[in-house]
């Protein structure tokens, strides 16, 4: 196998193992063993079922968005695109690897780079918008999170989050975003400035595509939301195995906040940030001693299991030199945009 890929996989495995061990070690106490003996294994099947449904709706969203660009993908191709996203997102720096993997598989399926780029971008934007729109609901329903926040501030934040997508779309109709990019990047290198404008133009083109097919886009938006919520539902599924009382709406709301933060995490797949955020948000919901176990179970189910499946389909499709191919694809795609 390619040495570069082996090194990345080994580095990732060591990092994940270290994070997981640290989380369990610093949260472990005598009550951990007591709750583990009470743990009902059937909740694992429930969690895996939630993950499967979430991934299915993720695939349905991809089919819908592909049809918006007049492209069709088979079931096998959809599975490859969805799972490859998890694989390269974890073995490449930042979050760009997942997007590159999706473009690579869609290109392999015959979808032009320009269309596949739009589909991937819209897919990500939809997820973020869905989570942003849920933030006001979470803030108003979870008293523990906002107990230190005045009602006036809460109202302003809620209005801001709801209005944000509308404000962004309105600004895209003007020249202000381009002027803002020019001002903020005026002291940066030409390459960085150019890349910022490339990203902005891609985003603007994606919005234009969405605006031409409102019904299909709304359908994809609903599929996006259902996909995310079922994947997040793996957490309360595991909570049921502990036979503890918890508020489902509160748990799902905190998962929304945590995963919204993870979209902007600098670490591959949000590793480290996810576990730390989980402990902060759920320490007052779970019994002492099991927070770390639940954090590791959630990450393994919702992130590392799809990662392993994605590794199989990606390496089988592109070989062990997939990282070099992804790097080359990224440069080639950028070059085509600059022409």
GROMACS .gro file of C-alpha atoms in nm:
model
  339
    1UNK     CA    1   0.000   0.000   0.000
    2UNK     CA    2   0.113   0.358  -0.067
    3UNK     CA    3   0.344   0.482   0.211
    4UNK     CA    4   0.176   0.822   0.224
    5UNK     CA    5  -0.164   0.665   0.279
    6UNK     CA    6  -0.027   0.423   0.539
    7UNK     CA    7   0.134   0.714   0.724
    8UNK     CA    8  -0.189   0.917   0.722
    9UNK     CA    9  -0.394   0.618   0.839
   10UNK     CA   10  -0.145   0.539   1.114
   11UNK     CA   11  -0.137   0.901   1.225
   12UNK     CA   12  -0.515   0.919   1.228
   13UNK     CA   13  -0.550   0.589   1.414
   14UNK     CA   14  -0.302   0.702   1.679
   15UNK     CA   15  -0.471   1.041   1.717
   16UNK     CA   16  -0.820   0.892   1.747
   17UNK     CA   17  -0.698   0.626   1.991
   18UNK     CA   18  -0.523   0.889   2.202
   19UNK     CA   19  -0.828   1.116   2.211
   20UNK     CA   20  -1.066   0.830   2.293
   21UNK     CA   21  -0.839   0.692   2.566
   22UNK     CA   22  -0.797   1.037   2.721
   23UNK     CA   23  -1.172   1.104   2.718
   24UNK     CA   24  -1.250   0.772   2.888
   25UNK     CA   25  -0.959   0.802   3.134
   26UNK     CA   26  -1.048   1.150   3.260
   27UNK     CA   27  -1.420   1.069   3.298
   28UNK     CA   28  -1.388   0.717   3.438
   29UNK     CA   29  -1.488   0.638   3.797
   30UNK     CA   30  -1.632   0.348   3.995
   31UNK     CA   31  -1.985   0.424   3.872
   32UNK     CA   32  -1.875   0.367   3.514
   33UNK     CA   33  -1.853  -0.008   3.571
   34UNK     CA   34  -2.194  -0.007   3.741
   35UNK     CA   35  -2.363   0.160   3.445
   36UNK     CA   36  -2.180  -0.059   3.194
   37UNK     CA   37  -2.324  -0.370   3.360
   38UNK     CA   38  -2.671  -0.214   3.316
   39UNK     CA   39  -2.607  -0.122   2.952
   40UNK     CA   40  -2.852  -0.290   2.711
   41UNK     CA   41  -2.674  -0.404   2.391
   42UNK     CA   42  -2.996  -0.377   2.188
   43UNK     CA   43  -2.951   0.001   2.182
   44UNK     CA   44  -2.647  -0.058   1.956
   45UNK     CA   45  -2.882  -0.197   1.690
   46UNK     CA   46  -3.108   0.107   1.736
   47UNK     CA   47  -2.811   0.343   1.692
   48UNK     CA   48  -2.691   0.161   1.379
   49UNK     CA   49  -3.045   0.175   1.238
   50UNK     CA   50  -3.054   0.552   1.294
   51UNK     CA   51  -2.718   0.585   1.119
   52UNK     CA   52  -2.836   0.373   0.825
   53UNK     CA   53  -3.151   0.582   0.779
   54UNK     CA   54  -2.945   0.901   0.800
   55UNK     CA   55  -2.706   0.780   0.530
   56UNK     CA   56  -2.997   0.669   0.310
   57UNK     CA   57  -3.150   1.016   0.323
   58UNK     CA   58  -2.807   1.164   0.257
   59UNK     CA   59  -2.801   0.956  -0.061
   60UNK     CA   60  -3.155   1.064  -0.154
   61UNK     CA   61  -3.048   1.426  -0.113
   62UNK     CA   62  -2.759   1.365  -0.349
   63UNK     CA   63  -2.991   1.208  -0.608
   64UNK     CA   64  -3.225   1.508  -0.586
   65UNK     CA   65  -2.944   1.762  -0.624
   66UNK     CA   66  -2.792   1.569  -0.914
   67UNK     CA   67  -3.129   1.575  -1.091
   68UNK     CA   68  -3.137   1.954  -1.048
   69UNK     CA   69  -2.828   1.967  -1.270
   70UNK     CA   70  -2.985   1.716  -1.514
   71UNK     CA   71  -2.757   1.433  -1.404
   72UNK     CA   72  -2.844   1.084  -1.279
   73UNK     CA   73  -2.650   0.862  -1.043
   74UNK     CA   74  -2.699   0.491  -0.972
   75UNK     CA   75  -2.742   0.347  -0.623
   76UNK     CA   76  -2.386   0.212  -0.628
   77UNK     CA   77  -2.247   0.551  -0.730
   78UNK     CA   78  -2.446   0.725  -0.456
   79UNK     CA   79  -2.308   0.487  -0.191
   80UNK     CA   80  -1.954   0.558  -0.310
   81UNK     CA   81  -2.000   0.937  -0.300
   82UNK     CA   82  -2.159   0.940   0.047
   83UNK     CA   83  -1.906   0.708   0.213
   84UNK     CA   84  -1.597   0.850   0.041
   85UNK     CA   85  -1.683   1.186   0.196
   86UNK     CA   86  -1.617   1.043   0.543
   87UNK     CA   87  -1.291   0.879   0.440
   88UNK     CA   88  -1.102   1.167   0.276
   89UNK     CA   89  -1.245   1.422   0.522
   90UNK     CA   90  -1.056   1.242   0.799
   91UNK     CA   91  -0.727   1.159   0.625
   92UNK     CA   92  -0.674   1.504   0.472
   93UNK     CA   93  -0.611   1.833   0.654
   94UNK     CA   94  -0.918   2.047   0.711
   95UNK     CA   95  -1.258   1.963   0.563
   96UNK     CA   96  -1.171   1.993   0.193
   97UNK     CA   97  -1.088   1.625   0.143
   98UNK     CA   98  -1.449   1.512   0.173
   99UNK     CA   99  -1.559   1.752  -0.098
  100UNK     CA  100  -1.276   1.640  -0.328
  101UNK     CA  101  -1.372   1.274  -0.276
  102UNK     CA  102  -1.732   1.345  -0.375
  103UNK     CA  103  -1.620   1.531  -0.690
  104UNK     CA  104  -1.385   1.243  -0.780
  105UNK     CA  105  -1.658   0.980  -0.757
  106UNK     CA  106  -1.913   1.197  -0.938
  107UNK     CA  107  -1.658   1.263  -1.211
  108UNK     CA  108  -1.599   0.888  -1.233
  109UNK     CA  109  -1.978   0.852  -1.277
  110UNK     CA  110  -1.967   1.090  -1.572
  111UNK     CA  111  -2.080   1.410  -1.402
  112UNK     CA  112  -1.880   1.714  -1.523
  113UNK     CA  113  -1.655   1.882  -1.264
  114UNK     CA  114  -1.852   2.208  -1.274
  115UNK     CA  115  -2.182   2.034  -1.197
  116UNK     CA  116  -2.037   1.803  -0.933
  117UNK     CA  117  -1.874   2.101  -0.759
  118UNK     CA  118  -2.208   2.282  -0.743
  119UNK     CA  119  -2.384   1.970  -0.607
  120UNK     CA  120  -2.121   1.919  -0.337
  121UNK     CA  121  -2.127   2.286  -0.235
  122UNK     CA  122  -2.507   2.302  -0.223
  123UNK     CA  123  -2.509   1.980  -0.019
  124UNK     CA  124  -2.284   2.137   0.244
  125UNK     CA  125  -2.460   2.473   0.245
  126UNK     CA  126  -2.797   2.305   0.296
  127UNK     CA  127  -2.673   2.121   0.602
  128UNK     CA  128  -2.534   2.439   0.756
  129UNK     CA  129  -2.849   2.640   0.682
  130UNK     CA  130  -3.068   2.367   0.831
  131UNK     CA  131  -2.866   2.372   1.153
  132UNK     CA  132  -2.862   2.753   1.166
  133UNK     CA  133  -3.242   2.766   1.136
  134UNK     CA  134  -3.272   2.523   1.428
  135UNK     CA  135  -3.049   2.729   1.658
  136UNK     CA  136  -3.331   2.968   1.771
  137UNK     CA  137  -3.548   2.666   1.859
  138UNK     CA  138  -3.262   2.516   2.061
  139UNK     CA  139  -3.190   2.842   2.241
  140UNK     CA  140  -3.555   2.892   2.339
  141UNK     CA  141  -3.610   2.533   2.450
  142UNK     CA  142  -3.291   2.461   2.647
  143UNK     CA  143  -3.296   2.670   2.963
  144UNK     CA  144  -2.962   2.535   3.090
  145UNK     CA  145  -2.772   2.670   2.789
  146UNK     CA  146  -2.923   3.019   2.790
  147UNK     CA  147  -2.988   3.073   3.163
  148UNK     CA  148  -2.712   3.336   3.170
  149UNK     CA  149  -2.844   3.510   2.858
  150UNK     CA  150  -3.091   3.805   2.888
  151UNK     CA  151  -3.421   3.764   2.703
  152UNK     CA  152  -3.344   4.063   2.477
  153UNK     CA  153  -3.014   3.909   2.366
  154UNK     CA  154  -3.184   3.575   2.305
  155UNK     CA  155  -3.446   3.742   2.086
  156UNK     CA  156  -3.183   3.930   1.884
  157UNK     CA  157  -2.980   3.612   1.828
  158UNK     CA  158  -3.290   3.420   1.721
  159UNK     CA  159  -3.390   3.687   1.470
  160UNK     CA  160  -3.032   3.702   1.340
  161UNK     CA  161  -3.006   3.326   1.285
  162UNK     CA  162  -3.343   3.312   1.110
  163UNK     CA  163  -3.260   3.615   0.893
  164UNK     CA  164  -2.904   3.511   0.808
  165UNK     CA  165  -2.988   3.297   0.500
  166UNK     CA  166  -3.214   3.574   0.365
  167UNK     CA  167  -2.948   3.839   0.425
  168UNK     CA  168  -2.684   3.630   0.247
  169UNK     CA  169  -2.905   3.569  -0.056
  170UNK     CA  170  -2.991   3.940  -0.073
  171UNK     CA  171  -2.625   4.041  -0.057
  172UNK     CA  172  -2.543   3.808  -0.345
  173UNK     CA  173  -2.755   4.030  -0.568
  174UNK     CA  174  -2.517   4.321  -0.502
  175UNK     CA  175  -2.147   4.400  -0.548
  176UNK     CA  176  -2.088   4.438  -0.174
  177UNK     CA  177  -1.952   4.083  -0.116
  178UNK     CA  178  -1.691   4.127  -0.390
  179UNK     CA  179  -1.587   4.465  -0.247
  180UNK     CA  180  -1.565   4.312   0.100
  181UNK     CA  181  -1.347   4.024  -0.026
  182UNK     CA  182  -1.124   4.271  -0.207
  183UNK     CA  183  -1.084   4.482   0.109
  184UNK     CA  184  -1.018   4.190   0.346
  185UNK     CA  185  -0.768   4.023   0.112
  186UNK     CA  186  -0.590   4.338  -0.007
  187UNK     CA  187  -0.277   4.259   0.196
  188UNK     CA  188  -0.276   3.886   0.118
  189UNK     CA  189  -0.101   3.709  -0.168
  190UNK     CA  190  -0.248   3.708  -0.516
  191UNK     CA  191  -0.309   3.331  -0.495
  192UNK     CA  192  -0.502   3.362  -0.169
  193UNK     CA  193  -0.704   3.652  -0.304
  194UNK     CA  194  -0.784   3.458  -0.622
  195UNK     CA  195  -0.891   3.150  -0.426
  196UNK     CA  196  -1.127   3.362  -0.215
  197UNK     CA  197  -1.295   3.494  -0.530
  198UNK     CA  198  -1.311   3.141  -0.677
  199UNK     CA  199  -1.489   3.015  -0.364
  200UNK     CA  200  -1.728   3.312  -0.371
  201UNK     CA  201  -1.814   3.257  -0.738
  202UNK     CA  202  -1.876   2.886  -0.673
  203UNK     CA  203  -2.106   2.974  -0.386
  204UNK     CA  204  -2.290   3.233  -0.595
  205UNK     CA  205  -2.334   2.987  -0.884
  206UNK     CA  206  -2.470   2.727  -0.641
  207UNK     CA  207  -2.729   2.976  -0.514
  208UNK     CA  208  -2.830   3.057  -0.872
  209UNK     CA  209  -2.880   2.686  -0.945
  210UNK     CA  210  -3.094   2.647  -0.633
  211UNK     CA  211  -3.304   2.949  -0.728
  212UNK     CA  212  -3.397   2.794  -1.063
  213UNK     CA  213  -3.543   2.476  -0.908
  214UNK     CA  214  -3.717   2.580  -0.583
  215UNK     CA  215  -3.932   2.266  -0.545
  216UNK     CA  216  -3.645   2.024  -0.595
  217UNK     CA  217  -3.422   2.230  -0.370
  218UNK     CA  218  -3.687   2.233  -0.095
  219UNK     CA  219  -3.716   1.857  -0.125
  220UNK     CA  220  -3.338   1.821  -0.096
  221UNK     CA  221  -3.343   2.055   0.204
  222UNK     CA  222  -3.597   1.834   0.383
  223UNK     CA  223  -3.395   1.524   0.297
  224UNK     CA  224  -3.087   1.699   0.430
  225UNK     CA  225  -3.258   1.776   0.760
  226UNK     CA  226  -3.393   1.423   0.802
  227UNK     CA  227  -3.048   1.281   0.727
  228UNK     CA  228  -2.877   1.496   0.988
  229UNK     CA  229  -3.137   1.436   1.257
  230UNK     CA  230  -3.125   1.059   1.219
  231UNK     CA  231  -2.746   1.057   1.234
  232UNK     CA  232  -2.759   1.272   1.549
  233UNK     CA  233  -3.023   1.034   1.690
  234UNK     CA  234  -2.749   0.776   1.744
  235UNK     CA  235  -2.671   0.963   2.068
  236UNK     CA  236  -3.014   0.934   2.236
  237UNK     CA  237  -3.027   0.576   2.102
  238UNK     CA  238  -2.723   0.495   2.316
  239UNK     CA  239  -2.870   0.687   2.610
  240UNK     CA  240  -3.166   0.447   2.612
  241UNK     CA  241  -2.923   0.164   2.681
  242UNK     CA  242  -2.838   0.321   3.018
  243UNK     CA  243  -3.202   0.326   3.134
  244UNK     CA  244  -3.177   0.690   3.239
  245UNK     CA  245  -3.434   0.967   3.204
  246UNK     CA  246  -3.348   1.234   2.948
  247UNK     CA  247  -3.524   1.495   2.739
  248UNK     CA  248  -3.505   1.388   2.373
  249UNK     CA  249  -3.557   1.743   2.245
  250UNK     CA  250  -3.281   1.874   2.471
  251UNK     CA  251  -3.035   1.604   2.360
  252UNK     CA  252  -3.110   1.656   1.990
  253UNK     CA  253  -3.085   2.033   2.034
  254UNK     CA  254  -2.740   2.007   2.185
  255UNK     CA  255  -2.631   1.774   1.906
  256UNK     CA  256  -2.742   2.043   1.659
  257UNK     CA  257  -2.525   2.304   1.833
  258UNK     CA  258  -2.226   2.069   1.858
  259UNK     CA  259  -2.238   1.961   1.493
  260UNK     CA  260  -2.281   2.318   1.371
  261UNK     CA  261  -1.954   2.399   1.549
  262UNK     CA  262  -1.787   2.093   1.395
  263UNK     CA  263  -1.849   2.228   1.043
  264UNK     CA  264  -1.590   2.494   1.125
  265UNK     CA  265  -1.351   2.273   1.323
  266UNK     CA  266  -0.985   2.291   1.211
  267UNK     CA  267  -0.916   1.925   1.293
  268UNK     CA  268  -0.987   1.635   1.050
  269UNK     CA  269  -1.346   1.523   1.105
  270UNK     CA  270  -1.363   1.744   1.415
  271UNK     CA  271  -1.161   1.489   1.614
  272UNK     CA  272  -1.083   1.618   1.961
  273UNK     CA  273  -1.319   1.914   1.928
  274UNK     CA  274  -1.618   1.679   1.902
  275UNK     CA  275  -1.530   1.480   2.214
  276UNK     CA  276  -1.455   1.793   2.417
  277UNK     CA  277  -1.778   1.958   2.306
  278UNK     CA  278  -1.975   1.645   2.389
  279UNK     CA  279  -1.840   1.638   2.745
  280UNK     CA  280  -1.923   2.006   2.796
  281UNK     CA  281  -2.278   1.979   2.660
  282UNK     CA  282  -2.380   1.645   2.812
  283UNK     CA  283  -2.199   1.634   3.147
  284UNK     CA  284  -2.510   1.762   3.327
  285UNK     CA  285  -2.743   1.520   3.145
  286UNK     CA  286  -2.551   1.193   3.185
  287UNK     CA  287  -2.454   1.022   3.512
  288UNK     CA  288  -2.096   1.081   3.624
  289UNK     CA  289  -1.855   0.832   3.476
  290UNK     CA  290  -2.033   0.752   3.149
  291UNK     CA  291  -1.990   1.077   2.954
  292UNK     CA  292  -1.661   0.960   2.804
  293UNK     CA  293  -1.797   0.620   2.704
  294UNK     CA  294  -2.097   0.780   2.535
  295UNK     CA  295  -1.875   1.032   2.352
  296UNK     CA  296  -1.655   0.753   2.214
  297UNK     CA  297  -1.955   0.538   2.116
  298UNK     CA  298  -2.111   0.833   1.932
  299UNK     CA  299  -1.792   0.915   1.742
  300UNK     CA  300  -1.728   0.554   1.646
  301UNK     CA  301  -2.085   0.506   1.519
  302UNK     CA  302  -2.144   0.837   1.343
  303UNK     CA  303  -1.791   0.906   1.212
  304UNK     CA  304  -1.541   0.621   1.229
  305UNK     CA  305  -1.769   0.341   1.110
  306UNK     CA  306  -1.866   0.532   0.790
  307UNK     CA  307  -1.496   0.625   0.760
  308UNK     CA  308  -1.394   0.257   0.751
  309UNK     CA  309  -1.663   0.178   0.494
  310UNK     CA  310  -1.553   0.480   0.293
  311UNK     CA  311  -1.193   0.362   0.304
  312UNK     CA  312  -1.295   0.032   0.147
  313UNK     CA  313  -1.495   0.183  -0.141
  314UNK     CA  314  -1.244   0.465  -0.209
  315UNK     CA  315  -0.929   0.253  -0.211
  316UNK     CA  316  -1.108  -0.014  -0.416
  317UNK     CA  317  -1.210   0.249  -0.673
  318UNK     CA  318  -0.890   0.456  -0.695
  319UNK     CA  319  -0.620   0.237  -0.541
  320UNK     CA  320  -0.380   0.309  -0.257
  321UNK     CA  321  -0.251   0.621  -0.437
  322UNK     CA  322  -0.582   0.795  -0.373
  323UNK     CA  323  -0.427   1.081  -0.171
  324UNK     CA  324  -0.200   1.185  -0.457
  325UNK     CA  325  -0.495   1.155  -0.695
  326UNK     CA  326  -0.707   1.376  -0.467
  327UNK     CA  327  -0.430   1.635  -0.452
  328UNK     CA  328  -0.393   1.628  -0.830
  329UNK     CA  329  -0.770   1.648  -0.877
  330UNK     CA  330  -0.784   1.953  -0.651
  331UNK     CA  331  -0.513   2.132  -0.850
  332UNK     CA  332  -0.668   2.031  -1.184
  333UNK     CA  333  -1.012   2.151  -1.076
  334UNK     CA  334  -0.870   2.481  -0.960
  335UNK     CA  335  -0.682   2.522  -1.284
  336UNK     CA  336  -0.997   2.468  -1.488
  337UNK     CA  337  -1.178   2.731  -1.285
  338UNK     CA  338  -0.903   2.980  -1.353
  339UNK     CA  339  -0.915   2.937  -1.729
   0.00000   0.00000   0.00000
